[in-house]
Amino acid sequence: MNVTLIGLGPMGQAMVRSYLAAGHEVTVWNRTASRADELVAAGAKRAETVVDALAANELVLLSLTDYQAMYDILAPTEDALRGKIVVNLSSDTPERTRVAAEWLAARGAEMIAGGIMVPAPVVGTEGSFVFYSGAQPVFDRIEPALRVIGRPDYRGADPGLAQLYYQSLLDLFLTTLSAFLHSAALVGTAGVSAATLVPYATELLALAQSMLDETAKNVDSGTHPGDQANAKMMGATADHVLAASRDAGIDTALPAAVKEHYDRAIAAGHGRDSWSSLIDAIRSKA
Ligand code: NDP
C-alpha cells in the first residue's frame, strides 16, 4: 500500500525514509512545509493541502506531538476523511485516544492507534517495534504496510490499549532514566563522576531485571511472601536514600515518592510482606 504521512518531525521523517527505501509511494504534508523539502528531494510527493494529502491514499499515518494536533489538522477537512484508515502514531493518553477513534468514526474513517517503542533512528530497522490497537480486521489489512516501520505488535480492539502499553513502558523508561540521574547527582556530591557509577549501575539494573518475573508473579497472584526483602527493611533503606539526598542538598522529590509508597504499604500492615506489596499503595491514590 502507498501511504500518506502527516507530521514530519524526526519520527515522521524517519518513517517516510523507511517507506521510500521499501519502494512505497509516499505523500507528505507538514504544517511547516519546509520540513518536507529533503524528503521530496528523496522521492516523496508533496501535498499542497491536507485535503490533497488525504485524497492521495487510503492509508494515512499521523506522527504528531499529541492528539490535539490531529484535531487542529483534520477538523477543517470536512468530508475528506471518509473511507480513510488513519493510523495515529502520536503520543497521548489512552482516554484521548479512544475519544479520537470515535471522532474519526463519526467522519467515516477508521482509526488504528500506534505507539512507537524505539527512537527515530531505529525506525525501519530490525530492532524497531510498534504497539497497535483498534479494529482487528482493519489492522490485519494494513499490517503488511505497517511492517515497514517496525515489528507490529497488535494488543486488541480497544483503541486505548496501544497507548496504555506505550505509556506504561515509558513510565518505566523515564523513571529509570531519572533515577540514574538522581543517583549520579547524589554520588556526584562527593566529586565522583557519572562514568564511575556506570559499571555499578549496569550491574544493579541487571539485578532489577532478574527480579521482574518473581515480582510479576507476586503482583498477579496478590501474594507477597516477605522471607527475603520485606517492605519494612526496604522502607528503612528508602528513608536513608531520602535523608542522604536531603543532607547532600539535592532534589528529594523522587526518593520522597518512593519512600511514600513504603510508608503507605507499612501503614497498611505489609511491613513483613515482600516489597512487591507496594503495588496496593501504588494502585490506590495517596
Ligand atoms: P514532535 O513531537 O515534535 O512532532 C512534531 C510534529 O507535530 C511536527 O510535524 C509538527 O509540525 C507537528 N505538530 C505539532 N503540533 C501541531 C499542531 N498543533 N498542528 C499541526 N502540526 C503540529 O516530534 P517527533 O517527530 O519526534 O515525534 C512525533 C511523535 O512520535 C510524538 O508523539 C512522539 O512522542 C512520538 N515518538 C517519538 C520518538 C522520537 O524518537 N522522536 C520516539 C517514540 C515516539 P511543525 O513541523 O509544523 O512544527
GROMACS .gro file of N, CA, C and O in nm, residues 83-174:
model
  368
   83GLY      N    1  -1.379   0.704   0.447
   83GLY     CA    2  -1.317   0.588   0.383
   83GLY      C    3  -1.168   0.571   0.412
   83GLY      O    4  -1.106   0.478   0.361
   84LYS      N    5  -1.111   0.660   0.493
   84LYS     CA    6  -0.967   0.653   0.519
   84LYS      C    7  -0.938   0.565   0.641
   84LYS      O    8  -1.020   0.552   0.731
   85ILE      N    9  -0.819   0.506   0.640
   85ILE     CA   10  -0.768   0.438   0.759
   85ILE      C   11  -0.658   0.528   0.815
   85ILE      O   12  -0.556   0.550   0.749
   86VAL      N   13  -0.685   0.581   0.933
   86VAL     CA   14  -0.590   0.674   0.994
   86VAL      C   15  -0.514   0.601   1.105
   86VAL      O   16  -0.573   0.554   1.202
   87VAL      N   17  -0.384   0.588   1.086
   87VAL     CA   18  -0.300   0.526   1.190
   87VAL      C   19  -0.234   0.640   1.265
   87VAL      O   20  -0.146   0.708   1.212
   88ASN      N   21  -0.281   0.661   1.388
   88ASN     CA   22  -0.226   0.772   1.465
   88ASN      C   23  -0.113   0.722   1.554
   88ASN      O   24  -0.136   0.649   1.650
   89LEU      N   25   0.008   0.763   1.521
   89LEU     CA   26   0.127   0.717   1.594
   89LEU      C   27   0.178   0.825   1.690
   89LEU      O   28   0.295   0.824   1.727
   90SER      N   29   0.088   0.916   1.728
   90SER     CA   30   0.126   1.023   1.819
   90SER      C   31   0.104   0.979   1.962
   90SER      O   32   0.016   0.899   1.991
   91SER      N   33   0.183   1.038   2.053
   91SER     CA   34   0.171   1.003   2.195
   91SER      C   35   0.058   1.084   2.259
   91SER      O   36   0.040   1.202   2.228
   92ASP      N   37  -0.020   1.020   2.345
   92ASP     CA   38  -0.119   1.091   2.427
   92ASP      C   39  -0.177   0.993   2.528
   92ASP      O   40  -0.125   0.882   2.543
   93THR      N   41  -0.285   1.029   2.594
   93THR     CA   42  -0.341   0.938   2.695
   93THR      C   43  -0.433   0.836   2.627
   93THR      O   44  -0.490   0.864   2.519
   94PRO      N   45  -0.453   0.719   2.688
   94PRO     CA   46  -0.546   0.620   2.631
   94PRO      C   47  -0.687   0.679   2.615
   94PRO      O   48  -0.753   0.654   2.514
   95GLU      N   49  -0.730   0.761   2.712
   95GLU     CA   50  -0.867   0.814   2.704
   95GLU      C   51  -0.882   0.908   2.584
   95GLU      O   52  -0.979   0.899   2.509
   96ARG      N   53  -0.783   0.996   2.564
   96ARG     CA   54  -0.792   1.087   2.448
   96ARG      C   55  -0.784   1.007   2.317
   96ARG      O   56  -0.841   1.048   2.216
   97THR      N   57  -0.716   0.894   2.322
   97THR     CA   58  -0.704   0.810   2.203
   97THR      C   59  -0.840   0.748   2.169
   97THR      O   60  -0.881   0.744   2.053
   98ARG      N   61  -0.912   0.701   2.273
   98ARG     CA   62  -1.046   0.643   2.249
   98ARG      C   63  -1.141   0.749   2.192
   98ARG      O   64  -1.217   0.722   2.099
   99VAL      N   65  -1.135   0.869   2.249
   99VAL     CA   66  -1.222   0.977   2.202
   99VAL      C   67  -1.190   1.010   2.055
   99VAL      O   68  -1.280   1.031   1.973
  100ALA      N   69  -1.062   1.008   2.022
  100ALA     CA   70  -1.021   1.039   1.884
  100ALA      C   71  -1.072   0.933   1.787
  100ALA      O   72  -1.113   0.965   1.674
  101ALA      N   73  -1.073   0.807   1.830
  101ALA     CA   74  -1.123   0.700   1.743
  101ALA      C   75  -1.272   0.723   1.713
  101ALA      O   76  -1.316   0.705   1.599
  102GLU      N   77  -1.346   0.767   1.816
  102GLU     CA   78  -1.489   0.795   1.794
  102GLU      C   79  -1.507   0.916   1.702
  102GLU      O   80  -1.594   0.920   1.616
  103TRP      N   81  -1.423   1.016   1.722
  103TRP     CA   82  -1.430   1.138   1.641
  103TRP      C   83  -1.406   1.105   1.493
  103TRP      O   84  -1.478   1.152   1.405
  104LEU      N   85  -1.309   1.019   1.469
  104LEU     CA   86  -1.280   0.980   1.330
  104LEU      C   87  -1.392   0.893   1.273
  104LEU      O   88  -1.431   0.908   1.157
  105ALA      N   89  -1.445   0.802   1.357
  105ALA     CA   90  -1.555   0.715   1.311
  105ALA      C   91  -1.675   0.800   1.269
  105ALA      O   92  -1.740   0.771   1.167
  106ALA      N   93  -1.701   0.906   1.344
  106ALA     CA   94  -1.815   0.995   1.311
  106ALA      C   95  -1.792   1.064   1.177
  106ALA      O   96  -1.887   1.114   1.116
  107ARG      N   97  -1.668   1.068   1.130
  107ARG     CA   98  -1.637   1.130   1.000
  107ARG      C   99  -1.608   1.025   0.893
  107ARG      O  100  -1.550   1.055   0.788
  108GLY      N  101  -1.644   0.899   0.925
  108GLY     CA  102  -1.634   0.794   0.824
  108GLY      C  103  -1.496   0.732   0.809
  108GLY      O  104  -1.470   0.661   0.711
  109ALA      N  105  -1.407   0.756   0.906
  109ALA     CA  106  -1.272   0.698   0.899
  109ALA      C  107  -1.252   0.597   1.011
  109ALA      O  108  -1.314   0.606   1.116
  110GLU      N  109  -1.165   0.501   0.987
  110GLU     CA  110  -1.127   0.403   1.090
  110GLU      C  111  -0.996   0.449   1.151
  110GLU      O  112  -0.907   0.492   1.077
  111MET      N  113  -0.982   0.434   1.282
  111MET     CA  114  -0.853   0.469   1.342
  111MET      C  115  -0.786   0.348   1.404
  111MET      O  116  -0.848   0.271   1.476
  112ILE      N  117  -0.660   0.332   1.373
  112ILE     CA  118  -0.573   0.238   1.443
  112ILE      C  119  -0.474   0.323   1.521
  112ILE      O  120  -0.413   0.415   1.464
  113ALA      N  121  -0.464   0.297   1.651
  113ALA     CA  122  -0.369   0.374   1.733
  113ALA      C  123  -0.237   0.299   1.739
  113ALA      O  124  -0.235   0.176   1.743
  114GLY      N  125  -0.128   0.375   1.740
  114GLY     CA  126   0.004   0.312   1.748
  114GLY      C  127   0.093   0.380   1.850
  114GLY      O  128   0.078   0.499   1.876
  115GLY      N  129   0.181   0.304   1.907
  115GLY     CA  130   0.282   0.359   1.999
  115GLY      C  131   0.418   0.305   1.958
  115GLY      O  132   0.443   0.185   1.967
  116ILE      N  133   0.503   0.394   1.908
  116ILE     CA  134   0.635   0.350   1.858
  116ILE      C  135   0.731   0.338   1.976
  116ILE      O  136   0.753   0.434   2.048
  117MET      N  137   0.789   0.221   1.990
  117MET     CA  138   0.867   0.193   2.110
  117MET      C  139   1.018   0.215   2.093
  117MET      O  140   1.095   0.173   2.180
  118VAL      N  141   1.058   0.275   1.984
  118VAL     CA  142   1.202   0.297   1.962
  118VAL      C  143   1.227   0.442   1.919
  118VAL      O  144   1.136   0.508   1.868
  119PRO      N  145   1.349   0.492   1.938
  119PRO     CA  146   1.380   0.628   1.891
  119PRO      C  147   1.381   0.635   1.738
  119PRO      O  148   1.399   0.532   1.671
  120ALA      N  149   1.365   0.757   1.687
  120ALA     CA  150   1.354   0.776   1.542
  120ALA      C  151   1.464   0.705   1.461
  120ALA      O  152   1.433   0.641   1.359
  121PRO      N  153   1.591   0.711   1.501
  121PRO     CA  154   1.694   0.648   1.416
  121PRO      C  155   1.680   0.495   1.404
  121PRO      O  156   1.737   0.435   1.314
  122VAL      N  157   1.604   0.435   1.495
  122VAL     CA  158   1.589   0.288   1.492
  122VAL      C  159   1.469   0.245   1.405
  122VAL      O  160   1.457   0.129   1.366
  123VAL      N  161   1.382   0.341   1.374
  123VAL     CA  162   1.263   0.309   1.293
  123VAL      C  163   1.304   0.245   1.160
  123VAL      O  164   1.399   0.289   1.096
  124GLY      N  165   1.234   0.138   1.125
  124GLY     CA  166   1.262   0.071   0.997
  124GLY      C  167   1.374  -0.031   1.005
  124GLY      O  168   1.400  -0.102   0.908
  125THR      N  169   1.441  -0.040   1.121
  125THR     CA  170   1.546  -0.141   1.137
  125THR      C  171   1.487  -0.263   1.208
  125THR      O  172   1.373  -0.259   1.257
  126GLU      N  173   1.568  -0.368   1.220
  126GLU     CA  174   1.519  -0.493   1.278
  126GLU      C  175   1.476  -0.476   1.425
  126GLU      O  176   1.386  -0.545   1.472
  127GLY      N  177   1.539  -0.383   1.495
  127GLY     CA  178   1.509  -0.365   1.638
  127GLY      C  179   1.382  -0.285   1.663
  127GLY      O  180   1.343  -0.265   1.778
  128SER      N  181   1.316  -0.238   1.559
  128SER     CA  182   1.201  -0.149   1.579
  128SER      C  183   1.072  -0.228   1.604
  128SER      O  184   1.045  -0.325   1.536
  129PHE      N  185   0.993  -0.186   1.704
  129PHE     CA  186   0.861  -0.245   1.720
  129PHE      C  187   0.759  -0.140   1.764
  129PHE      O  188   0.795  -0.038   1.825
  130VAL      N  189   0.634  -0.166   1.728
  130VAL     CA  190   0.527  -0.068   1.748
  130VAL      C  191   0.402  -0.139   1.802
  130VAL      O  192   0.361  -0.241   1.747
  131PHE      N  193   0.345  -0.086   1.910
  131PHE     CA  194   0.216  -0.138   1.959
  131PHE      C  195   0.103  -0.080   1.876
  131PHE      O  196   0.106   0.040   1.841
  132TYR      N  197   0.003  -0.164   1.848
  132TYR     CA  198  -0.116  -0.115   1.778
  132TYR      C  199  -0.242  -0.163   1.849
  132TYR      O  200  -0.241  -0.271   1.911
  133SER      N  201  -0.350  -0.085   1.836
  133SER     CA  202  -0.481  -0.133   1.880
  133SER      C  203  -0.588  -0.065   1.796
  133SER      O  204  -0.564   0.039   1.735
  134GLY      N  205  -0.706  -0.131   1.796
  134GLY     CA  206  -0.816  -0.085   1.711
  134GLY      C  207  -0.879  -0.207   1.646
  134GLY      O  208  -0.841  -0.321   1.679
  135ALA      N  209  -0.973  -0.185   1.557
  135ALA     CA  210  -1.047  -0.297   1.497
  135ALA      C  211  -0.951  -0.395   1.427
  135ALA      O  212  -0.874  -0.354   1.338
  136GLN      N  213  -0.959  -0.523   1.464
  136GLN     CA  214  -0.862  -0.620   1.410
  136GLN      C  215  -0.869  -0.637   1.258
  136GLN      O  216  -0.764  -0.646   1.193
  137PRO      N  217  -0.990  -0.643   1.198
  137PRO     CA  218  -0.992  -0.661   1.051
  137PRO      C  219  -0.920  -0.546   0.979
  137PRO      O  220  -0.855  -0.569   0.876
  138VAL      N  221  -0.932  -0.427   1.033
  138VAL     CA  222  -0.864  -0.311   0.971
  138VAL      C  223  -0.714  -0.326   0.989
  138VAL      O  224  -0.635  -0.309   0.895
  139PHE      N  225  -0.674  -0.362   1.112
  139PHE     CA  226  -0.531  -0.381   1.138
  139PHE      C  227  -0.473  -0.489   1.046
  139PHE      O  228  -0.367  -0.469   0.986
  140ASP      N  229  -0.545  -0.601   1.034
  140ASP     CA  230  -0.493  -0.712   0.953
  140ASP      C  231  -0.469  -0.669   0.808
  140ASP      O  232  -0.373  -0.712   0.745
  141ARG      N  233  -0.558  -0.583   0.759
  141ARG     CA  234  -0.547  -0.541   0.620
  141ARG      C  235  -0.422  -0.456   0.595
  141ARG      O  236  -0.358  -0.465   0.491
  142ILE      N  237  -0.388  -0.371   0.695
  142ILE     CA  238  -0.275  -0.279   0.672
  142ILE      C  239  -0.145  -0.329   0.734
  142ILE      O  240  -0.040  -0.268   0.716
  143GLU      N  241  -0.152  -0.443   0.803
  143GLU     CA  242  -0.036  -0.495   0.875
  143GLU      C  243   0.090  -0.507   0.787
  143GLU      O  244   0.198  -0.467   0.829
  144PRO      N  245   0.077  -0.559   0.661
  144PRO     CA  246   0.198  -0.568   0.578
  144PRO      C  247   0.263  -0.431   0.557
  144PRO      O  248   0.386  -0.419   0.558
  145ALA      N  249   0.182  -0.328   0.540
  145ALA     CA  250   0.239  -0.193   0.519
  145ALA      C  251   0.301  -0.141   0.648
  145ALA      O  252   0.403  -0.070   0.645
  146LEU      N  253   0.243  -0.177   0.762
  146LEU     CA  254   0.296  -0.128   0.890
  146LEU      C  255   0.430  -0.191   0.923
  146LEU      O  256   0.512  -0.135   0.996
  147ARG      N  257   0.452  -0.312   0.868
  147ARG     CA  258   0.578  -0.383   0.896
  147ARG      C  259   0.702  -0.304   0.854
  147ARG      O  260   0.810  -0.324   0.906
  148VAL      N  261   0.681  -0.213   0.758
  148VAL     CA  262   0.795  -0.135   0.705
  148VAL      C  263   0.864  -0.053   0.816
  148VAL      O  264   0.986  -0.039   0.817
  149ILE      N  265   0.786  -0.001   0.910
  149ILE     CA  266   0.848   0.087   1.012
  149ILE      C  267   0.894   0.010   1.136
  149ILE      O  268   0.967   0.063   1.219
  150GLY      N  269   0.850  -0.116   1.149
  150GLY     CA  270   0.891  -0.195   1.265
  150GLY      C  271   0.796  -0.311   1.287
  150GLY      O  272   0.688  -0.314   1.227
  151ARG      N  273   0.835  -0.404   1.374
  151ARG     CA  274   0.751  -0.521   1.400
  151ARG      C  275   0.619  -0.476   1.465
  151ARG      O  276   0.619  -0.418   1.573
  152PRO      N  277   0.504  -0.504   1.398
  152PRO     CA  278   0.378  -0.462   1.457
  152PRO      C  279   0.337  -0.558   1.570
  152PRO      O  280   0.344  -0.679   1.553
  153ASP      N  281   0.296  -0.501   1.683
  153ASP     CA  282   0.253  -0.582   1.797
  153ASP      C  283   0.110  -0.540   1.831
  153ASP      O  284   0.087  -0.438   1.895
  154TYR      N  285   0.013  -0.620   1.782
  154TYR     CA  286  -0.129  -0.585   1.797
  154TYR      C  287  -0.177  -0.624   1.936
  154TYR      O  288  -0.163  -0.740   1.976
  155ARG      N  289  -0.236  -0.530   2.011
  155ARG     CA  290  -0.273  -0.554   2.150
  155ARG      C  291  -0.422  -0.572   2.174
  155ARG      O  292  -0.461  -0.611   2.283
  156GLY      N  293  -0.508  -0.539   2.077
  156GLY     CA  294  -0.651  -0.561   2.098
  156GLY      C  295  -0.738  -0.454   2.035
  156GLY      O  296  -0.687  -0.356   1.978
  157ALA      N  297  -0.869  -0.474   2.046
  157ALA     CA  298  -0.964  -0.387   1.975
  157ALA      C  299  -0.981  -0.249   2.039
  157ALA      O  300  -1.009  -0.152   1.970
  158ASP      N  301  -0.966  -0.241   2.171
  158ASP     CA  302  -0.979  -0.112   2.239
  158ASP      C  303  -0.868  -0.018   2.190
  158ASP      O  304  -0.750  -0.046   2.211
  159PRO      N  305  -0.905   0.095   2.125
  159PRO     CA  306  -0.802   0.181   2.068
  159PRO      C  307  -0.705   0.235   2.173
  159PRO      O  308  -0.591   0.269   2.142
  160GLY      N  309  -0.750   0.242   2.300
  160GLY     CA  310  -0.663   0.295   2.405
  160GLY      C  311  -0.549   0.203   2.445
  160GLY      O  312  -0.453   0.245   2.511
  161LEU      N  313  -0.558   0.075   2.404
  161LEU     CA  314  -0.461  -0.023   2.454
  161LEU      C  315  -0.316   0.003   2.410
  161LEU      O  316  -0.223  -0.010   2.491
  162ALA      N  317  -0.298   0.037   2.283
  162ALA     CA  318  -0.160   0.061   2.235
  162ALA      C  319  -0.097   0.173   2.316
  162ALA      O  320   0.019   0.166   2.356
  163GLN      N  321  -0.178   0.277   2.341
  163GLN     CA  322  -0.130   0.393   2.417
  163GLN      C  323  -0.100   0.354   2.562
  163GLN      O  324  -0.003   0.402   2.621
  164LEU      N  325  -0.183   0.265   2.617
  164LEU     CA  326  -0.163   0.221   2.756
  164LEU      C  327  -0.032   0.144   2.770
  164LEU      O  328   0.044   0.165   2.865
  165TYR      N  329  -0.005   0.054   2.676
  165TYR     CA  330   0.124  -0.017   2.676
  165TYR      C  331   0.240   0.082   2.661
  165TYR      O  332   0.342   0.074   2.730
  166TYR      N  333   0.221   0.175   2.566
  166TYR     CA  334   0.326   0.273   2.537
  166TYR      C  335   0.356   0.356   2.662
  166TYR      O  336   0.472   0.368   2.704
  167GLN      N  337   0.249   0.409   2.725
  167GLN     CA  338   0.272   0.496   2.841
  167GLN      C  339   0.325   0.417   2.960
  167GLN      O  340   0.406   0.467   3.037
  168SER      N  341   0.280   0.292   2.975
  168SER     CA  342   0.330   0.210   3.087
  168SER      C  343   0.479   0.184   3.072
  168SER      O  344   0.555   0.191   3.170
  169LEU      N  345   0.522   0.156   2.951
  169LEU     CA  346   0.665   0.129   2.931
  169LEU      C  347   0.748   0.257   2.937
  169LEU      O  348   0.860   0.258   2.987
  170LEU      N  349   0.689   0.368   2.889
  170LEU     CA  350   0.759   0.496   2.901
  170LEU      C  351   0.768   0.539   3.047
  170LEU      O  352   0.866   0.602   3.089
  171ASP      N  353   0.667   0.502   3.127
  171ASP     CA  354   0.668   0.526   3.271
  171ASP      C  355   0.793   0.459   3.330
  171ASP      O  356   0.873   0.521   3.402
  172LEU      N  357   0.813   0.334   3.294
  172LEU     CA  358   0.929   0.258   3.341
  172LEU      C  359   1.060   0.322   3.291
  172LEU      O  360   1.156   0.342   3.366
  173PHE      N  361   1.060   0.357   3.164
  173PHE     CA  362   1.181   0.409   3.099
  173PHE      C  363   1.222   0.545   3.158
  173PHE      O  364   1.337   0.565   3.201
  174LEU      N  365   1.125   0.636   3.164
  174LEU     CA  366   1.158   0.771   3.211
  174LEU      C  367   1.197   0.770   3.358
  174LEU      O  368   1.289   0.842   3.400
   0.00000   0.00000   0.00000
